[in-house]
Amino acid sequence: MYQLNYHSISQPSLGISDLENILETANAVNLEKNITGCLIFHNNRFVQILEGEKKDVLFVYKKIQEDQRHHTVTLLWENQIDNRCFPEWNMAYHQPNKSNLVEFVNNLFLLTELSNSSTTSLLSFWSTVRKIVNDDKIKLYDSV
């Protein structure tokens, strides 16, 4: 089993319909290739961890690198793993509104703290998510 995670920045024009299209395509390809993982999109930044057979994960990652809806695709970590960390996870999307944004950011930050960090790739993934969320927490509390 192989695990890879990356970070990227969305194009400024990326909209809700683009995100829905990304999820629809990712769900279909991931199901076909038996890939699991977790995708976080927050503050125009993507952080994703993919796991599956190496050739399949690298195939999907190549497609991700070629996708024009984001840029600065940076490989954070890749390694062999014994077991999947996200065996039952499917792609999902949640769009917080202004009334629950602080709660959403706090919950996401808490998730990064509670996560079982059993692989270096997983540590790298949650550390990057934590940085993105922490940057947002600072902005949110400065504006209150």
Short mmCIF file of C-alpha atoms in Angstrom, two decimals, residues 6-89:
data_model
loop_
_atom_site.label_atom_id
_atom_site.label_comp_id
_atom_site.label_asym_id
_atom_site.label_seq_id
_atom_site.Cartn_x
_atom_site.Cartn_y
_atom_site.Cartn_z
CA TYR A 6 0.38 17.20 -1.49
CA HIS A 7 -0.60 20.84 -1.13
CA SER A 8 -1.78 23.22 -3.86
CA ILE A 9 -3.37 26.64 -4.33
CA SER A 10 -6.64 27.05 -6.19
CA GLN A 11 -7.11 29.48 -9.03
CA PRO A 12 -8.76 32.68 -7.74
CA SER A 13 -11.75 32.08 -10.02
CA LEU A 14 -12.51 28.63 -8.54
CA GLY A 15 -16.20 28.45 -7.67
CA ILE A 16 -18.66 26.09 -6.02
CA SER A 17 -19.50 24.39 -9.34
CA ASP A 18 -15.77 23.76 -9.91
CA LEU A 19 -15.47 22.15 -6.47
CA GLU A 20 -18.52 20.00 -7.12
CA ASN A 21 -17.00 18.90 -10.44
CA ILE A 22 -13.69 18.06 -8.74
CA LEU A 23 -15.54 15.93 -6.18
CA GLU A 24 -17.65 14.16 -8.79
CA THR A 25 -14.62 13.29 -10.91
CA ALA A 26 -12.50 12.32 -7.90
CA ASN A 27 -15.20 10.03 -6.52
CA ALA A 28 -15.51 8.20 -9.84
CA VAL A 29 -11.76 7.81 -10.42
CA ASN A 30 -11.01 6.91 -6.81
CA LEU A 31 -13.69 4.24 -6.81
CA GLU A 32 -12.39 2.79 -10.08
CA LYS A 33 -8.77 2.80 -8.85
CA ASN A 34 -9.60 1.76 -5.23
CA ILE A 35 -8.04 4.92 -3.82
CA THR A 36 -9.00 6.33 -0.44
CA GLY A 37 -7.80 9.38 1.41
CA CYS A 38 -8.83 12.80 2.58
CA LEU A 39 -9.11 16.14 0.78
CA ILE A 40 -9.25 19.44 2.65
CA PHE A 41 -10.05 22.66 0.80
CA HIS A 42 -9.87 25.83 2.86
CA ASN A 43 -8.82 29.41 2.10
CA ASN A 44 -8.15 28.59 -1.55
CA ARG A 45 -5.72 25.84 -0.62
CA PHE A 46 -5.98 22.11 -1.13
CA VAL A 47 -4.29 19.51 1.04
CA GLN A 48 -4.88 15.90 0.09
CA ILE A 49 -3.64 12.49 1.12
CA LEU A 50 -4.13 9.57 -1.27
CA GLU A 51 -3.66 5.88 -0.52
CA GLY A 52 -3.84 2.76 -2.64
CA GLU A 53 -1.63 0.79 -5.00
CA LYS A 54 1.41 2.87 -5.96
CA LYS A 55 0.74 2.86 -9.72
CA ASP A 56 -2.86 4.00 -9.13
CA VAL A 57 -1.95 6.74 -6.65
CA LEU A 58 0.76 8.05 -8.98
CA PHE A 59 -1.71 7.96 -11.92
CA VAL A 60 -4.20 10.08 -9.95
CA TYR A 61 -1.47 12.43 -8.69
CA LYS A 62 -0.29 13.03 -12.28
CA LYS A 63 -3.87 13.98 -13.24
CA ILE A 64 -4.02 16.30 -10.23
CA GLN A 65 -0.76 17.98 -11.25
CA GLU A 66 -2.19 18.62 -14.74
CA ASP A 67 -5.48 20.11 -13.47
CA GLN A 68 -5.61 23.82 -14.35
CA ARG A 69 -8.01 24.66 -11.50
CA HIS A 70 -5.07 24.90 -9.12
CA HIS A 71 -1.34 25.58 -9.21
CA THR A 72 1.83 25.20 -7.17
CA VAL A 73 1.15 21.51 -6.61
CA THR A 74 3.77 20.52 -4.04
CA LEU A 75 4.47 16.94 -3.04
CA LEU A 76 4.77 16.90 0.74
CA TRP A 77 5.45 13.24 1.42
CA GLU A 78 5.14 9.76 -0.04
CA ASN A 79 5.79 6.35 1.48
CA GLN A 80 4.78 2.72 1.72
CA ILE A 81 2.24 1.88 4.44
CA ASP A 82 0.95 -1.36 5.91
CA ASN A 83 -2.72 -0.34 6.16
CA ARG A 84 -4.99 2.42 4.90
CA CYS A 85 -5.58 5.32 7.27
CA PHE A 86 -8.83 6.32 5.51
CA PRO A 87 -10.33 2.98 4.45
CA GLU A 88 -13.96 4.15 4.47
CA TRP A 89 -13.59 7.80 3.51
#
